[in-house]
């Protein structure tokens, strides 16, 4: 597949898959919702980062000896259990997510619904 280096190379009215998403190499952060590109907000504020960091730290300490683990953005969450990248049409990057199913974790993020999402 051809690498896409600028979002202007994409048709924002078209539906895409996770396979397409993997070819996008531009700086703008996006999510896929039912195949449609949704631009994400610019970098979060200092207050947001402080609150998010504090929540991450508390969850991380609490979960340190448990099966569940906490992950922070940018972290791809594919809201499906499909192994076929052509069938996956929703990929989000929540601020924080807790995942209690180790089998959902792979080298590309989470393939399945997290047990908790914090935005």
Coordinates of C-alpha atoms in Angstrom, one line a residue:
X1 CA 0.0 0.0 0.0
X2 CA 1.0 3.6 -0.7
X3 CA 2.0 5.7 2.3
X4 CA -0.3 8.7 2.8
X5 CA 1.8 11.6 4.1
X6 CA -0.8 14.4 4.2
X7 CA -4.5 14.3 5.2
X8 CA -5.4 16.3 2.1
X9 CA -4.6 13.1 0.1
X10 CA -7.8 11.5 1.7
X11 CA -11.4 12.0 0.8
X12 CA -13.0 12.8 4.2
X13 CA -16.4 11.7 2.9
X14 CA -15.2 8.2 2.1
X15 CA -15.2 5.2 4.5
X16 CA -11.9 3.7 5.4
X17 CA -10.7 0.6 7.3
X18 CA -7.9 -0.1 9.8
X19 CA -5.8 -1.4 6.9
X20 CA -6.1 2.1 5.3
X21 CA -5.4 3.8 8.6
X22 CA -2.1 1.9 8.9
X23 CA -0.8 3.6 5.7
X24 CA -1.4 7.2 7.1
X25 CA 1.9 8.9 8.0
X26 CA 0.9 12.5 8.7
X27 CA 1.1 14.5 11.9
X28 CA -2.6 15.2 12.3
X29 CA -4.2 12.9 14.8
X30 CA -7.4 11.2 13.6
X31 CA -9.8 8.4 14.7
X32 CA -12.0 6.2 12.6
X33 CA -15.6 6.0 13.6
X34 CA -17.6 3.4 11.5
X35 CA -15.1 4.0 8.7
X36 CA -15.2 7.8 8.7
X37 CA -12.3 10.0 9.6
X38 CA -12.8 12.2 12.6
X39 CA -10.1 14.8 13.3
X40 CA -9.0 14.9 16.9
X41 CA -8.5 18.0 19.0
X42 CA -5.1 19.7 19.0
X43 CA -2.6 18.9 21.8
X44 CA -4.4 19.0 25.2
X45 CA -4.0 21.9 27.7
X46 CA -1.7 21.8 30.7
X47 CA -4.6 21.3 33.1
X48 CA -5.9 18.3 31.0
X49 CA -2.4 16.8 31.0
X50 CA -2.1 17.2 34.8
X51 CA -5.5 15.6 35.5
X52 CA -4.9 12.8 33.0
X53 CA -1.4 12.1 34.4
X54 CA -2.8 12.0 38.0
X55 CA -5.6 9.6 37.0
X56 CA -3.0 7.4 35.1
X57 CA -0.7 7.3 38.1
X58 CA -3.5 6.3 40.5
X59 CA -4.8 3.6 38.2
X60 CA -1.4 2.3 37.5
X61 CA -0.5 2.0 41.2
X62 CA -3.9 0.4 42.0
X63 CA -3.6 -2.1 39.1
X64 CA 0.1 -2.9 39.5
X65 CA -0.4 -6.4 40.8
X66 CA -3.6 -7.1 38.9
X67 CA -4.4 -8.5 35.5
X68 CA -5.8 -5.2 34.3
X69 CA -3.4 -2.6 32.9
X70 CA -3.8 1.1 32.1
X71 CA -2.7 2.6 28.8
X72 CA -2.5 6.3 27.7
X73 CA -2.8 8.1 24.4
X74 CA -1.7 7.8 21.8
X75 CA -2.8 4.2 21.9
X76 CA -4.9 2.6 19.2
X77 CA -8.1 0.8 20.4
X78 CA -9.8 -1.2 17.7
X79 CA -13.4 -1.6 18.8
X80 CA -13.8 -5.0 17.4
X81 CA -12.5 -8.5 17.8
X82 CA -11.7 -9.0 14.1
X83 CA -8.3 -10.1 13.1
X84 CA -8.9 -8.8 9.5
X85 CA -7.7 -5.2 9.2
X86 CA -10.0 -4.8 6.2
X87 CA -13.1 -5.4 8.4
X88 CA -12.1 -3.1 11.2
X89 CA -13.8 0.3 10.8
X90 CA -13.5 1.9 14.3
X91 CA -10.2 2.9 15.8
X92 CA -10.1 5.4 18.7
X93 CA -7.3 6.8 20.9
X94 CA -8.8 7.5 24.3
X95 CA -6.9 9.6 26.8
X96 CA -6.7 6.5 29.1
X97 CA -8.1 3.0 29.0
X98 CA -8.0 0.0 31.3
X99 CA -7.8 -3.4 29.7
X100 CA -8.4 -6.5 31.8
X101 CA -8.2 -9.0 29.0
X102 CA -4.5 -9.6 28.1
X103 CA -5.6 -11.5 24.9
X104 CA -6.9 -8.1 23.6
X105 CA -3.4 -6.6 23.6
X106 CA -1.1 -7.0 20.6
X107 CA 1.8 -5.0 19.1
X108 CA -0.5 -2.4 17.6
X109 CA -2.6 -1.6 20.7
X110 CA -5.9 -3.1 21.8
X111 CA -8.1 -5.3 19.6
X112 CA -11.4 -5.3 21.5
X113 CA -13.3 -3.1 23.9
X114 CA -11.5 -1.8 26.9
X115 CA -13.0 -2.3 30.3
X116 CA -12.8 1.4 31.0
X117 CA -12.1 4.5 29.0
X118 CA -11.3 7.9 30.4
X119 CA -11.7 11.0 28.1

